[in-house]
mmCIF file of N, CA and C in Angstrom:
data_model
loop_
_atom_site.group_PDB
_atom_site.id
_atom_site.type_symbol
_atom_site.label_atom_id
_atom_site.label_comp_id
_atom_site.label_asym_id
_atom_site.label_seq_id
_atom_site.Cartn_x
_atom_site.Cartn_y
_atom_site.Cartn_z
ATOM 1 N N SER A 1 28.735 2.604 0.553
ATOM 2 C CA SER A 1 28.256 1.495 -0.255
ATOM 3 C C SER A 1 26.786 1.220 0.049
ATOM 4 N N ASN A 2 26.034 0.854 -0.971
ATOM 5 C CA ASN A 2 24.629 0.493 -0.793
ATOM 6 C C ASN A 2 24.459 -0.989 -0.495
ATOM 7 N N TYR A 3 25.535 -1.731 -0.394
ATOM 8 C CA TYR A 3 25.450 -3.177 -0.213
ATOM 9 C C TYR A 3 24.623 -3.549 1.011
ATOM 10 N N ALA A 4 24.801 -2.827 2.107
ATOM 11 C CA ALA A 4 24.080 -3.152 3.337
ATOM 12 C C ALA A 4 22.580 -2.992 3.168
ATOM 13 N N PHE A 5 22.150 -2.134 2.254
ATOM 14 C CA PHE A 5 20.724 -1.895 2.072
ATOM 15 C C PHE A 5 20.038 -3.017 1.314
ATOM 16 N N ILE A 6 20.776 -3.752 0.494
ATOM 17 C CA ILE A 6 20.150 -4.805 -0.310
ATOM 18 C C ILE A 6 20.446 -6.197 0.225
ATOM 19 N N ARG A 7 21.260 -6.259 1.234
ATOM 20 C CA ARG A 7 21.625 -7.543 1.799
ATOM 21 C C ARG A 7 20.492 -8.105 2.642
ATOM 22 N N TYR A 8 20.354 -9.397 2.632
ATOM 23 C CA TYR A 8 19.288 -10.043 3.407
ATOM 24 C C TYR A 8 19.704 -10.171 4.860
ATOM 25 N N PHE A 9 18.880 -9.676 5.743
ATOM 26 C CA PHE A 9 19.094 -9.831 7.169
ATOM 27 C C PHE A 9 17.923 -10.626 7.729
ATOM 28 N N PRO A 10 18.152 -11.840 8.215
ATOM 29 C CA PRO A 10 17.033 -12.640 8.723
ATOM 30 C C PRO A 10 16.402 -11.995 9.955
ATOM 31 N N LEU A 11 15.095 -12.103 10.025
ATOM 32 C CA LEU A 11 14.367 -11.581 11.177
ATOM 33 C C LEU A 11 14.160 -12.702 12.186
ATOM 34 N N PRO A 12 13.961 -12.359 13.447
ATOM 35 C CA PRO A 12 13.687 -13.402 14.440
ATOM 36 C C PRO A 12 12.402 -14.146 14.087
ATOM 37 N N ASP A 13 12.355 -15.415 14.440
ATOM 38 C CA ASP A 13 11.167 -16.218 14.151
ATOM 39 C C ASP A 13 9.995 -15.859 15.065
ATOM 40 N N ASP A 14 10.297 -15.410 16.255
ATOM 41 C CA ASP A 14 9.247 -15.107 17.218
ATOM 42 C C ASP A 14 8.840 -13.639 17.088
ATOM 43 N N ARG A 15 7.668 -13.390 16.538
ATOM 44 C CA ARG A 15 7.186 -12.018 16.367
ATOM 45 C C ARG A 15 6.111 -11.670 17.385
ATOM 46 N N ALA A 16 5.953 -12.481 18.402
ATOM 47 C CA ALA A 16 4.890 -12.253 19.379
ATOM 48 C C ALA A 16 5.171 -11.042 20.265
ATOM 49 N N ASP A 17 6.427 -10.642 20.379
ATOM 50 C CA ASP A 17 6.783 -9.562 21.287
ATOM 51 C C ASP A 17 6.584 -8.170 20.700
ATOM 52 N N TYR A 18 6.412 -8.064 19.395
ATOM 53 C CA TYR A 18 6.271 -6.749 18.777
ATOM 54 C C TYR A 18 5.429 -6.872 17.505
ATOM 55 N N PRO A 19 4.774 -5.791 17.104
ATOM 56 C CA PRO A 19 3.930 -5.853 15.903
ATOM 57 C C PRO A 19 4.784 -5.890 14.636
ATOM 58 N N LEU A 20 4.255 -6.513 13.624
ATOM 59 C CA LEU A 20 4.921 -6.573 12.330
ATOM 60 C C LEU A 20 4.417 -5.420 11.479
ATOM 61 N N ASN A 21 5.310 -4.541 11.106
ATOM 62 C CA ASN A 21 4.953 -3.363 10.328
ATOM 63 C C ASN A 21 4.871 -3.732 8.847
ATOM 64 N N ILE A 22 3.663 -3.760 8.287
ATOM 65 C CA ILE A 22 3.477 -4.102 6.883
ATOM 66 C C ILE A 22 3.645 -2.876 6.003
ATOM 67 N N ILE A 23 3.035 -1.773 6.395
ATOM 68 C CA ILE A 23 3.150 -0.529 5.637
ATOM 69 C C ILE A 23 3.323 0.609 6.636
ATOM 70 N N ASP A 24 4.277 1.460 6.379
ATOM 71 C CA ASP A 24 4.620 2.555 7.271
ATOM 72 C C ASP A 24 3.638 3.709 7.069
ATOM 73 N N ILE A 25 3.321 4.416 8.138
ATOM 74 C CA ILE A 25 2.390 5.544 8.035
ATOM 75 C C ILE A 25 2.932 6.613 7.092
ATOM 76 N N GLU A 26 4.242 6.755 7.036
ATOM 77 C CA GLU A 26 4.823 7.755 6.131
ATOM 78 C C GLU A 26 4.561 7.380 4.674
ATOM 79 N N GLU A 27 4.582 6.076 4.365
ATOM 80 C CA GLU A 27 4.260 5.641 3.008
ATOM 81 C C GLU A 27 2.806 5.961 2.672
ATOM 82 N N VAL A 28 1.909 5.724 3.612
ATOM 83 C CA VAL A 28 0.491 6.038 3.405
ATOM 84 C C VAL A 28 0.317 7.533 3.162
ATOM 85 N N ASN A 29 0.973 8.348 3.978
ATOM 86 C CA ASN A 29 0.848 9.796 3.827
ATOM 87 C C ASN A 29 1.428 10.284 2.505
ATOM 88 N N LEU A 30 2.548 9.716 2.087
ATOM 89 C CA LEU A 30 3.121 10.120 0.804
ATOM 90 C C LEU A 30 2.231 9.694 -0.357
ATOM 91 N N LEU A 31 1.580 8.545 -0.238
ATOM 92 C CA LEU A 31 0.622 8.132 -1.267
ATOM 93 C C LEU A 31 -0.569 9.088 -1.305
ATOM 94 N N LYS A 32 -1.049 9.510 -0.139
ATOM 95 C CA LYS A 32 -2.144 10.483 -0.092
ATOM 96 C C LYS A 32 -1.722 11.802 -0.740
ATOM 97 N N ALA A 33 -0.508 12.245 -0.437
ATOM 98 C CA ALA A 33 -0.008 13.490 -1.024
ATOM 99 C C ALA A 33 0.137 13.357 -2.535
ATOM 100 N N GLU A 34 0.577 12.200 -2.985
ATOM 101 C CA GLU A 34 0.726 11.965 -4.422
ATOM 102 C C GLU A 34 -0.633 11.994 -5.126
ATOM 103 N N VAL A 35 -1.640 11.401 -4.506
ATOM 104 C CA VAL A 35 -2.997 11.422 -5.074
ATOM 105 C C VAL A 35 -3.528 12.855 -5.107
ATOM 106 N N ALA A 36 -3.346 13.588 -4.016
ATOM 107 C CA ALA A 36 -3.797 14.983 -3.975
ATOM 108 C C ALA A 36 -3.101 15.795 -5.064
ATOM 109 N N TYR A 37 -1.814 15.581 -5.236
ATOM 110 C CA TYR A 37 -1.059 16.274 -6.286
ATOM 111 C C TYR A 37 -1.639 15.941 -7.661
ATOM 112 N N GLY A 38 -1.897 14.665 -7.897
ATOM 113 C CA GLY A 38 -2.441 14.235 -9.180
ATOM 114 C C GLY A 38 -3.818 14.812 -9.471
ATOM 115 N N LYS A 39 -4.589 15.096 -8.423
ATOM 116 C CA LYS A 39 -5.924 15.680 -8.582
ATOM 117 C C LYS A 39 -5.877 17.205 -8.631
ATOM 118 N N GLY A 40 -4.679 17.777 -8.521
ATOM 119 C CA GLY A 40 -4.551 19.227 -8.542
ATOM 120 C C GLY A 40 -4.859 19.887 -7.210
ATOM 121 N N GLU A 41 -4.953 19.113 -6.149
ATOM 122 C CA GLU A 41 -5.225 19.641 -4.808
ATOM 123 C C GLU A 41 -3.889 19.943 -4.125
ATOM 124 N N TYR A 42 -3.238 20.993 -4.599
ATOM 125 C CA TYR A 42 -1.875 21.297 -4.167
ATOM 126 C C TYR A 42 -1.797 21.711 -2.697
ATOM 127 N N ASP A 43 -2.826 22.408 -2.198
ATOM 128 C CA ASP A 43 -2.812 22.789 -0.779
ATOM 129 C C ASP A 43 -2.821 21.556 0.118
ATOM 130 N N LEU A 44 -3.651 20.572 -0.228
ATOM 131 C CA LEU A 44 -3.717 19.340 0.559
ATOM 132 C C LEU A 44 -2.399 18.569 0.474
ATOM 133 N N ALA A 45 -1.841 18.452 -0.732
ATOM 134 C CA ALA A 45 -0.556 17.753 -0.902
ATOM 135 C C ALA A 45 0.531 18.430 -0.078
ATOM 136 N N ARG A 46 0.572 19.760 -0.131
ATOM 137 C CA ARG A 46 1.561 20.515 0.650
ATOM 138 C C ARG A 46 1.391 20.259 2.137
ATOM 139 N N ASP A 47 0.148 20.307 2.617
ATOM 140 C CA ASP A 47 -0.104 20.114 4.050
ATOM 141 C C ASP A 47 0.311 18.721 4.515
ATOM 142 N N ILE A 48 0.039 17.718 3.700
ATOM 143 C CA ILE A 48 0.417 16.344 4.062
ATOM 144 C C ILE A 48 1.936 16.214 4.135
ATOM 145 N N ILE A 49 2.626 16.751 3.135
ATOM 146 C CA ILE A 49 4.092 16.663 3.109
ATOM 147 C C ILE A 49 4.694 17.439 4.278
ATOM 148 N N ASN A 50 4.172 18.640 4.532
ATOM 149 C CA ASN A 50 4.712 19.470 5.615
ATOM 150 C C ASN A 50 4.441 18.896 7.001
ATOM 151 N N SER A 51 3.452 18.023 7.131
ATOM 152 C CA SER A 51 3.163 17.439 8.442
ATOM 153 C C SER A 51 3.948 16.150 8.685
ATOM 154 N N GLY A 52 4.741 15.739 7.724
ATOM 155 C CA GLY A 52 5.491 14.492 7.847
ATOM 156 C C GLY A 52 6.847 14.671 8.500
ATOM 157 N N ARG A 53 7.624 13.622 8.447
ATOM 158 C CA ARG A 53 8.948 13.603 9.085
ATOM 159 C C ARG A 53 9.910 14.603 8.460
ATOM 160 N N ARG A 54 9.626 15.017 7.240
ATOM 161 C CA ARG A 54 10.467 15.994 6.545
ATOM 162 C C ARG A 54 10.713 17.214 7.441
ATOM 163 N N VAL A 55 9.653 17.687 8.085
ATOM 164 C CA VAL A 55 9.732 18.878 8.925
ATOM 165 C C VAL A 55 9.943 18.503 10.385
ATOM 166 N N THR A 56 9.180 17.516 10.868
ATOM 167 C CA THR A 56 9.225 17.190 12.296
ATOM 168 C C THR A 56 10.545 16.568 12.727
ATOM 169 N N VAL A 57 11.155 15.769 11.873
ATOM 170 C CA VAL A 57 12.419 15.116 12.220
ATOM 171 C C VAL A 57 13.581 15.725 11.439
ATOM 172 N N GLY A 58 13.383 15.910 10.150
ATOM 173 C CA GLY A 58 14.460 16.400 9.293
ATOM 174 C C GLY A 58 14.727 17.882 9.388
ATOM 175 N N GLU A 59 13.823 18.610 10.061
ATOM 176 C CA GLU A 59 13.959 20.057 10.236
ATOM 177 C C GLU A 59 14.160 20.777 8.908
ATOM 178 N N MET A 60 13.509 20.275 7.857
ATOM 179 C CA MET A 60 13.596 20.915 6.548
ATOM 180 C C MET A 60 12.548 22.019 6.478
ATOM 181 N N PRO A 61 12.766 23.000 5.610
ATOM 182 C CA PRO A 61 11.799 24.103 5.522
ATOM 183 C C PRO A 61 10.465 23.631 4.953
ATOM 184 N N LEU A 62 9.409 24.332 5.327
ATOM 185 C CA LEU A 62 8.085 24.045 4.791
ATOM 186 C C LEU A 62 8.075 24.323 3.291
ATOM 187 N N ILE A 63 7.311 23.520 2.551
ATOM 188 C CA ILE A 63 7.188 23.769 1.116
ATOM 189 C C ILE A 63 5.928 24.591 0.870
ATOM 190 N N THR A 64 5.872 25.239 -0.290
ATOM 191 C CA THR A 64 4.701 26.020 -0.678
ATOM 192 C C THR A 64 3.771 25.132 -1.494
ATOM 193 N N ASN A 65 2.703 25.704 -2.025
ATOM 194 C CA ASN A 65 1.795 24.909 -2.854
ATOM 195 C C ASN A 65 2.149 24.994 -4.335
ATOM 196 N N ASP A 66 3.383 25.353 -4.646
ATOM 197 C CA ASP A 66 3.869 25.359 -6.024
ATOM 198 C C ASP A 66 3.974 23.912 -6.516
ATOM 199 N N PRO A 67 3.310 23.565 -7.634
ATOM 200 C CA PRO A 67 3.316 22.173 -8.114
ATOM 201 C C PRO A 67 4.710 21.590 -8.321
ATOM 202 N N GLU A 68 5.633 22.385 -8.826
ATOM 203 C CA GLU A 68 6.992 21.879 -9.056
ATOM 204 C C GLU A 68 7.698 21.576 -7.736
ATOM 205 N N GLU A 69 7.497 22.435 -6.759
ATOM 206 C CA GLU A 69 8.107 22.214 -5.442
ATOM 207 C C GLU A 69 7.510 20.976 -4.764
ATOM 208 N N ILE A 70 6.206 20.771 -4.929
ATOM 209 C CA ILE A 70 5.551 19.589 -4.360
ATOM 210 C C ILE A 70 6.075 18.324 -5.026
ATOM 211 N N ALA A 71 6.193 18.343 -6.365
ATOM 212 C CA ALA A 71 6.715 17.173 -7.085
ATOM 213 C C ALA A 71 8.133 16.858 -6.627
ATOM 214 N N ASP A 72 8.973 17.885 -6.503
ATOM 215 C CA ASP A 72 10.345 17.672 -6.033
ATOM 216 C C ASP A 72 10.351 17.067 -4.631
ATOM 217 N N ALA A 73 9.471 17.567 -3.758
ATOM 218 C CA ALA A 73 9.394 17.041 -2.390
ATOM 219 C C ALA A 73 8.922 15.593 -2.396
ATOM 220 N N LEU A 74 7.960 15.261 -3.256
ATOM 221 C CA LEU A 74 7.492 13.874 -3.352
ATOM 222 C C LEU A 74 8.615 12.949 -3.798
ATOM 223 N N PHE A 75 9.380 13.355 -4.805
ATOM 224 C CA PHE A 75 10.499 12.530 -5.284
ATOM 225 C C PHE A 75 11.515 12.326 -4.163
ATOM 226 N N TYR A 76 11.880 13.426 -3.505
ATOM 227 C CA TYR A 76 12.889 13.371 -2.452
ATOM 228 C C TYR A 76 12.411 12.523 -1.274
ATOM 229 N N GLU A 77 11.205 12.793 -0.801
ATOM 230 C CA GLU A 77 10.691 12.077 0.367
ATOM 231 C C GLU A 77 10.513 10.590 0.097
ATOM 232 N N ASN A 78 10.070 10.231 -1.105
ATOM 233 C CA ASN A 78 9.937 8.810 -1.434
ATOM 234 C C ASN A 78 11.287 8.115 -1.412
ATOM 235 N N SER A 79 12.317 8.788 -1.910
ATOM 236 C CA SER A 79 13.632 8.138 -1.937
ATOM 237 C C SER A 79 14.268 8.070 -0.551
ATOM 238 N N ILE A 80 14.018 9.063 0.290
ATOM 239 C CA ILE A 80 14.628 9.091 1.624
ATOM 240 C C ILE A 80 13.802 8.300 2.642
ATOM 241 N N GLU A 81 12.531 8.622 2.763
ATOM 242 C CA GLU A 81 11.694 8.023 3.806
ATOM 243 C C GLU A 81 11.378 6.557 3.563
ATOM 244 N N LEU A 82 11.281 6.150 2.307
ATOM 245 C CA LEU A 82 10.851 4.784 2.010
ATOM 246 C C LEU A 82 11.997 3.891 1.568
ATOM 247 N N HIS A 83 13.220 4.311 1.857
ATOM 248 C CA HIS A 83 14.385 3.544 1.416
ATOM 249 C C HIS A 83 14.371 2.122 1.974
ATOM 250 N N PHE A 84 14.003 1.962 3.217
ATOM 251 C CA PHE A 84 13.985 0.642 3.856
ATOM 252 C C PHE A 84 12.595 0.018 3.890
ATOM 253 N N ALA A 85 11.618 0.654 3.281
ATOM 254 C CA ALA A 85 10.222 0.238 3.446
ATOM 255 C C ALA A 85 9.901 -1.096 2.792
ATOM 256 N N GLY A 86 10.555 -1.441 1.730
ATOM 257 C CA GLY A 86 10.249 -2.709 1.083
ATOM 258 C C GLY A 86 10.756 -2.745 -0.341
ATOM 259 N N LYS A 87 10.744 -3.917 -0.899
ATOM 260 C CA LYS A 87 11.246 -4.097 -2.260
ATOM 261 C C LYS A 87 10.260 -3.521 -3.269
ATOM 262 N N GLY A 88 10.772 -2.830 -4.246
ATOM 263 C CA GLY A 88 9.961 -2.377 -5.364
ATOM 264 C C GLY A 88 9.258 -1.052 -5.178
ATOM 265 N N ILE A 89 9.342 -0.442 -4.009
ATOM 266 C CA ILE A 89 8.602 0.796 -3.782
ATOM 267 C C ILE A 89 9.124 1.915 -4.676
ATOM 268 N N GLN A 90 10.448 2.070 -4.773
ATOM 269 C CA GLN A 90 10.988 3.115 -5.637
ATOM 270 C C GLN A 90 10.674 2.832 -7.102
ATOM 271 N N TRP A 91 10.745 1.557 -7.509
ATOM 272 C CA TRP A 91 10.413 1.192 -8.895
ATOM 273 C C TRP A 91 8.961 1.549 -9.198
ATOM 274 N N MET A 92 8.053 1.225 -8.278
ATOM 275 C CA MET A 92 6.636 1.534 -8.501
ATOM 276 C C MET A 92 6.403 3.039 -8.581
ATOM 277 N N PHE A 93 7.083 3.792 -7.715
ATOM 278 C CA PHE A 93 6.950 5.248 -7.751
ATOM 279 C C PHE A 93 7.457 5.786 -9.084
ATOM 280 N N MET A 94 8.629 5.342 -9.490
ATOM 281 C CA MET A 94 9.211 5.831 -10.746
ATOM 282 C C MET A 94 8.389 5.381 -11.949
ATOM 283 N N ARG A 95 7.759 4.227 -11.870
ATOM 284 C CA ARG A 95 6.893 3.765 -12.960
ATOM 285 C C ARG A 95 5.653 4.652 -13.055
ATOM 286 N N ARG A 96 5.059 4.977 -11.911
ATOM 287 C CA ARG A 96 3.876 5.852 -11.918
ATOM 288 C C ARG A 96 4.189 7.220 -12.506
ATOM 289 N N TRP A 97 5.390 7.725 -12.248
ATOM 290 C CA TRP A 97 5.771 9.065 -12.690
ATOM 291 C C TRP A 97 6.523 9.049 -14.021
ATOM 292 N N ASP A 98 6.632 7.906 -14.662
ATOM 293 C CA ASP A 98 7.323 7.764 -15.950
ATOM 294 C C ASP A 98 8.777 8.240 -15.857
ATOM 295 N N LEU A 99 9.479 7.782 -14.829
ATOM 296 C CA LEU A 99 10.865 8.190 -14.600
ATOM 297 C C LEU A 99 11.866 7.062 -14.819
ATOM 298 N N LEU A 100 11.402 5.907 -15.273
ATOM 299 C CA LEU A 100 12.302 4.766 -15.449
ATOM 300 C C LEU A 100 13.218 4.973 -16.648
ATOM 301 N N GLN A 101 14.420 4.429 -16.540
ATOM 302 C CA GLN A 101 15.371 4.515 -17.641
ATOM 303 C C GLN A 101 14.937 3.607 -18.785
ATOM 304 N N GLU A 102 15.412 3.909 -19.962
ATOM 305 C CA GLU A 102 15.055 3.137 -21.147
ATOM 306 C C GLU A 102 15.363 1.655 -20.944
ATOM 307 N N GLY A 103 14.399 0.823 -21.316
ATOM 308 C CA GLY A 103 14.572 -0.618 -21.253
ATOM 309 C C GLY A 103 14.205 -1.252 -19.929
ATOM 310 N N THR A 104 13.894 -0.429 -18.909
ATOM 311 C CA THR A 104 13.484 -0.987 -17.623
ATOM 312 C C THR A 104 12.117 -1.643 -17.779
ATOM 313 N N LEU A 105 11.977 -2.847 -17.272
ATOM 314 C CA LEU A 105 10.703 -3.551 -17.386
ATOM 315 C C LEU A 105 9.583 -2.774 -16.701
ATOM 316 N N LEU A 106 8.421 -2.748 -17.345
ATOM 317 C CA LEU A 106 7.255 -2.067 -16.793
ATOM 318 C C LEU A 106 6.339 -3.011 -16.027
ATOM 319 N N HIS A 107 6.577 -4.298 -16.155
ATOM 320 C CA HIS A 107 5.745 -5.298 -15.493
ATOM 321 C C HIS A 107 6.647 -6.253 -14.725
ATOM 322 N N LEU A 108 6.120 -6.814 -13.674
ATOM 323 C CA LEU A 108 6.885 -7.826 -12.958
ATOM 324 C C LEU A 108 6.962 -9.074 -13.828
ATOM 325 N N PRO A 109 8.100 -9.737 -13.853
ATOM 326 C CA PRO A 109 8.247 -10.915 -14.718
ATOM 327 C C PRO A 109 7.381 -12.085 -14.256
ATOM 328 N N ILE A 110 7.066 -12.944 -15.198
ATOM 329 C CA ILE A 110 6.319 -14.163 -14.888
ATOM 330 C C ILE A 110 7.301 -15.163 -14.287
ATOM 331 N N ALA A 111 6.915 -15.767 -13.192
ATOM 332 C CA ALA A 111 7.783 -16.750 -12.543
ATOM 333 C C ALA A 111 8.022 -17.931 -13.477
ATOM 334 N N ALA A 112 9.233 -18.472 -13.453
ATOM 335 C CA ALA A 112 9.598 -19.577 -14.343
ATOM 336 C C ALA A 112 8.669 -20.770 -14.168
ATOM 337 N N VAL A 113 8.257 -21.044 -12.941
ATOM 338 C CA VAL A 113 7.368 -22.179 -12.704
ATOM 339 C C VAL A 113 6.019 -21.953 -13.393
ATOM 340 N N GLU A 114 5.560 -20.711 -13.458
ATOM 341 C CA GLU A 114 4.311 -20.402 -14.153
ATOM 342 C C GLU A 114 4.463 -20.616 -15.655
ATOM 343 N N VAL A 115 5.598 -20.184 -16.207
ATOM 344 C CA VAL A 115 5.855 -20.385 -17.638
ATOM 345 C C VAL A 115 5.865 -21.872 -17.958
ATOM 346 N N GLN A 116 6.485 -22.671 -17.095
ATOM 347 C CA GLN A 116 6.523 -24.119 -17.315
ATOM 348 C C GLN A 116 5.125 -24.730 -17.242
ATOM 349 N N LEU A 117 4.293 -24.233 -16.336
ATOM 350 C CA LEU A 117 2.928 -24.749 -16.217
ATOM 351 C C LEU A 117 2.071 -24.395 -17.435
ATOM 352 N N ILE A 118 2.277 -23.199 -17.979
ATOM 353 C CA ILE A 118 1.503 -22.777 -19.148
ATOM 354 C C ILE A 118 1.873 -23.611 -20.362
ATOM 355 N N GLY A 119 3.147 -23.932 -20.464
ATOM 356 C CA GLY A 119 3.583 -24.817 -21.547
ATOM 357 C C GLY A 119 4.065 -24.074 -22.783
ATOM 358 N N PRO A 120 4.161 -24.790 -23.892
ATOM 359 C CA PRO A 120 4.779 -24.227 -25.094
ATOM 360 C C PRO A 120 3.963 -23.120 -25.766
ATOM 361 N N GLN A 121 2.689 -22.947 -25.397
ATOM 362 C CA GLN A 121 1.900 -21.914 -26.056
ATOM 363 C C GLN A 121 2.300 -20.491 -25.652
ATOM 364 N N ILE A 122 3.128 -20.341 -24.616
ATOM 365 C CA ILE A 122 3.589 -19.012 -24.230
ATOM 366 C C ILE A 122 4.884 -18.703 -24.972
ATOM 367 N N GLU A 123 4.965 -17.460 -25.449
ATOM 368 C CA GLU A 123 6.177 -17.043 -26.153
ATOM 369 C C GLU A 123 7.319 -16.870 -25.154
ATOM 370 N N ALA A 124 8.524 -16.964 -25.672
ATOM 371 C CA ALA A 124 9.689 -16.741 -24.821
ATOM 372 C C ALA A 124 9.647 -15.311 -24.294
ATOM 373 N N VAL A 125 9.972 -15.147 -23.034
ATOM 374 C CA VAL A 125 9.957 -13.829 -22.416
ATOM 375 C C VAL A 125 11.343 -13.218 -22.572
ATOM 376 N N THR A 126 11.468 -12.340 -23.546
ATOM 377 C CA THR A 126 12.756 -11.683 -23.799
ATOM 378 C C THR A 126 12.502 -10.199 -23.986
ATOM 379 N N ILE A 127 12.205 -9.516 -22.900
ATOM 380 C CA ILE A 127 11.960 -8.086 -22.978
ATOM 381 C C ILE A 127 12.910 -7.364 -22.052
ATOM 382 N N GLY A 128 13.050 -6.077 -22.285
ATOM 383 C CA GLY A 128 13.897 -5.242 -21.452
ATOM 384 C C GLY A 128 15.261 -5.041 -22.065
ATOM 385 N N GLY A 129 15.977 -4.083 -21.533
ATOM 386 C CA GLY A 129 17.305 -3.765 -22.019
ATOM 387 C C GLY A 129 17.310 -2.528 -22.899
ATOM 388 N N THR A 130 18.459 -1.907 -23.019
ATOM 389 C CA THR A 130 18.595 -0.698 -23.821
ATOM 390 C C THR A 130 18.236 -0.980 -25.270
ATOM 391 N N GLY A 131 17.510 -0.043 -25.876
ATOM 392 C CA GLY A 131 17.101 -0.198 -27.264
ATOM 393 C C GLY A 131 15.789 -0.932 -27.427
ATOM 394 N N THR A 132 15.181 -1.345 -26.327
ATOM 395 C CA THR A 132 13.919 -2.086 -26.412
ATOM 396 C C THR A 132 12.763 -1.311 -25.799
ATOM 397 N N GLY A 133 12.968 -0.050 -25.494
ATOM 398 C CA GLY A 133 11.934 0.738 -24.827
ATOM 399 C C GLY A 133 10.765 1.038 -25.740
ATOM 400 N N ASP A 134 9.712 0.233 -25.639
ATOM 401 C CA ASP A 134 8.542 0.423 -26.488
ATOM 402 C C ASP A 134 7.389 1.101 -25.755
ATOM 403 N N GLY A 135 7.524 1.313 -24.453
ATOM 404 C CA GLY A 135 6.464 1.932 -23.681
ATOM 405 C C GLY A 135 5.343 0.979 -23.317
ATOM 406 N N ILE A 136 5.411 -0.257 -23.787
ATOM 407 C CA ILE A 136 4.386 -1.254 -23.478
ATOM 408 C C ILE A 136 4.937 -2.254 -22.470
ATOM 409 N N ASP A 137 6.041 -2.903 -22.830
ATOM 410 C CA ASP A 137 6.669 -3.871 -21.930
ATOM 411 C C ASP A 137 7.880 -3.297 -21.213
ATOM 412 N N SER A 138 8.506 -2.304 -21.803
ATOM 413 C CA SER A 138 9.666 -1.684 -21.166
ATOM 414 C C SER A 138 9.617 -0.177 -21.394
ATOM 415 N N ALA A 139 10.229 0.554 -20.471
ATOM 416 C CA ALA A 139 10.152 2.014 -20.479
ATOM 417 C C ALA A 139 10.886 2.607 -21.671
ATOM 418 N N ARG A 140 10.321 3.685 -22.213
ATOM 419 C CA ARG A 140 10.978 4.416 -23.297
ATOM 420 C C ARG A 140 12.171 5.216 -22.769
ATOM 421 N N GLY A 141 12.053 5.713 -21.555
ATOM 422 C CA GLY A 141 13.122 6.497 -20.962
ATOM 423 C C GLY A 141 13.061 7.966 -21.305
ATOM 424 N N ASP A 142 11.945 8.417 -21.885
ATOM 425 C CA ASP A 142 11.818 9.823 -22.279
ATOM 426 C C ASP A 142 11.977 10.775 -21.100
ATOM 427 N N ASN A 143 11.468 10.402 -19.945
ATOM 428 C CA ASN A 143 11.509 11.266 -18.762
ATOM 429 C C ASN A 143 12.379 10.678 -17.665
ATOM 430 N N SER A 144 13.319 9.817 -18.029
ATOM 431 C CA SER A 144 14.089 9.110 -17.004
ATOM 432 C C SER A 144 14.804 10.093 -16.090
ATOM 433 N N TRP A 145 15.040 9.646 -14.890
ATOM 434 C CA TRP A 145 15.652 10.507 -13.881
ATOM 435 C C TRP A 145 17.114 10.792 -14.160
ATOM 436 N N ARG A 146 17.718 10.117 -15.110
ATOM 437 C CA ARG A 146 19.123 10.388 -15.433
ATOM 438 C C ARG A 146 19.244 11.281 -16.626
#
């Protein structure tokens, strides 16, 4: 069950004894590899991925500089390594790569308190859901992972 992964676990109030990890080095490295991939620097992307936990801890085979193999490794590593990293990381990755299912929101919603402050001049926010994929407010789903 994935329930344990989404459940809230309170942290201790006293953080003086240990550092608070805001962003994991593996997330930084995967972002660097993703940028290198996007720029066509496949050797650099491969080297970054091969120097990560995938090989050092997971004992997985080294990848080549084949663009498809690098993309597959990026998808896999983002889902495995960053599973506990924070809310929205997988959504942001899938949004960047156009992998969201049809109707998935492309923008974070406006908080209700903000809508109330803006007043009646704002239109009702009714976006998202199957059949609403316009590519502007919600994903078309053309390249969805399913």
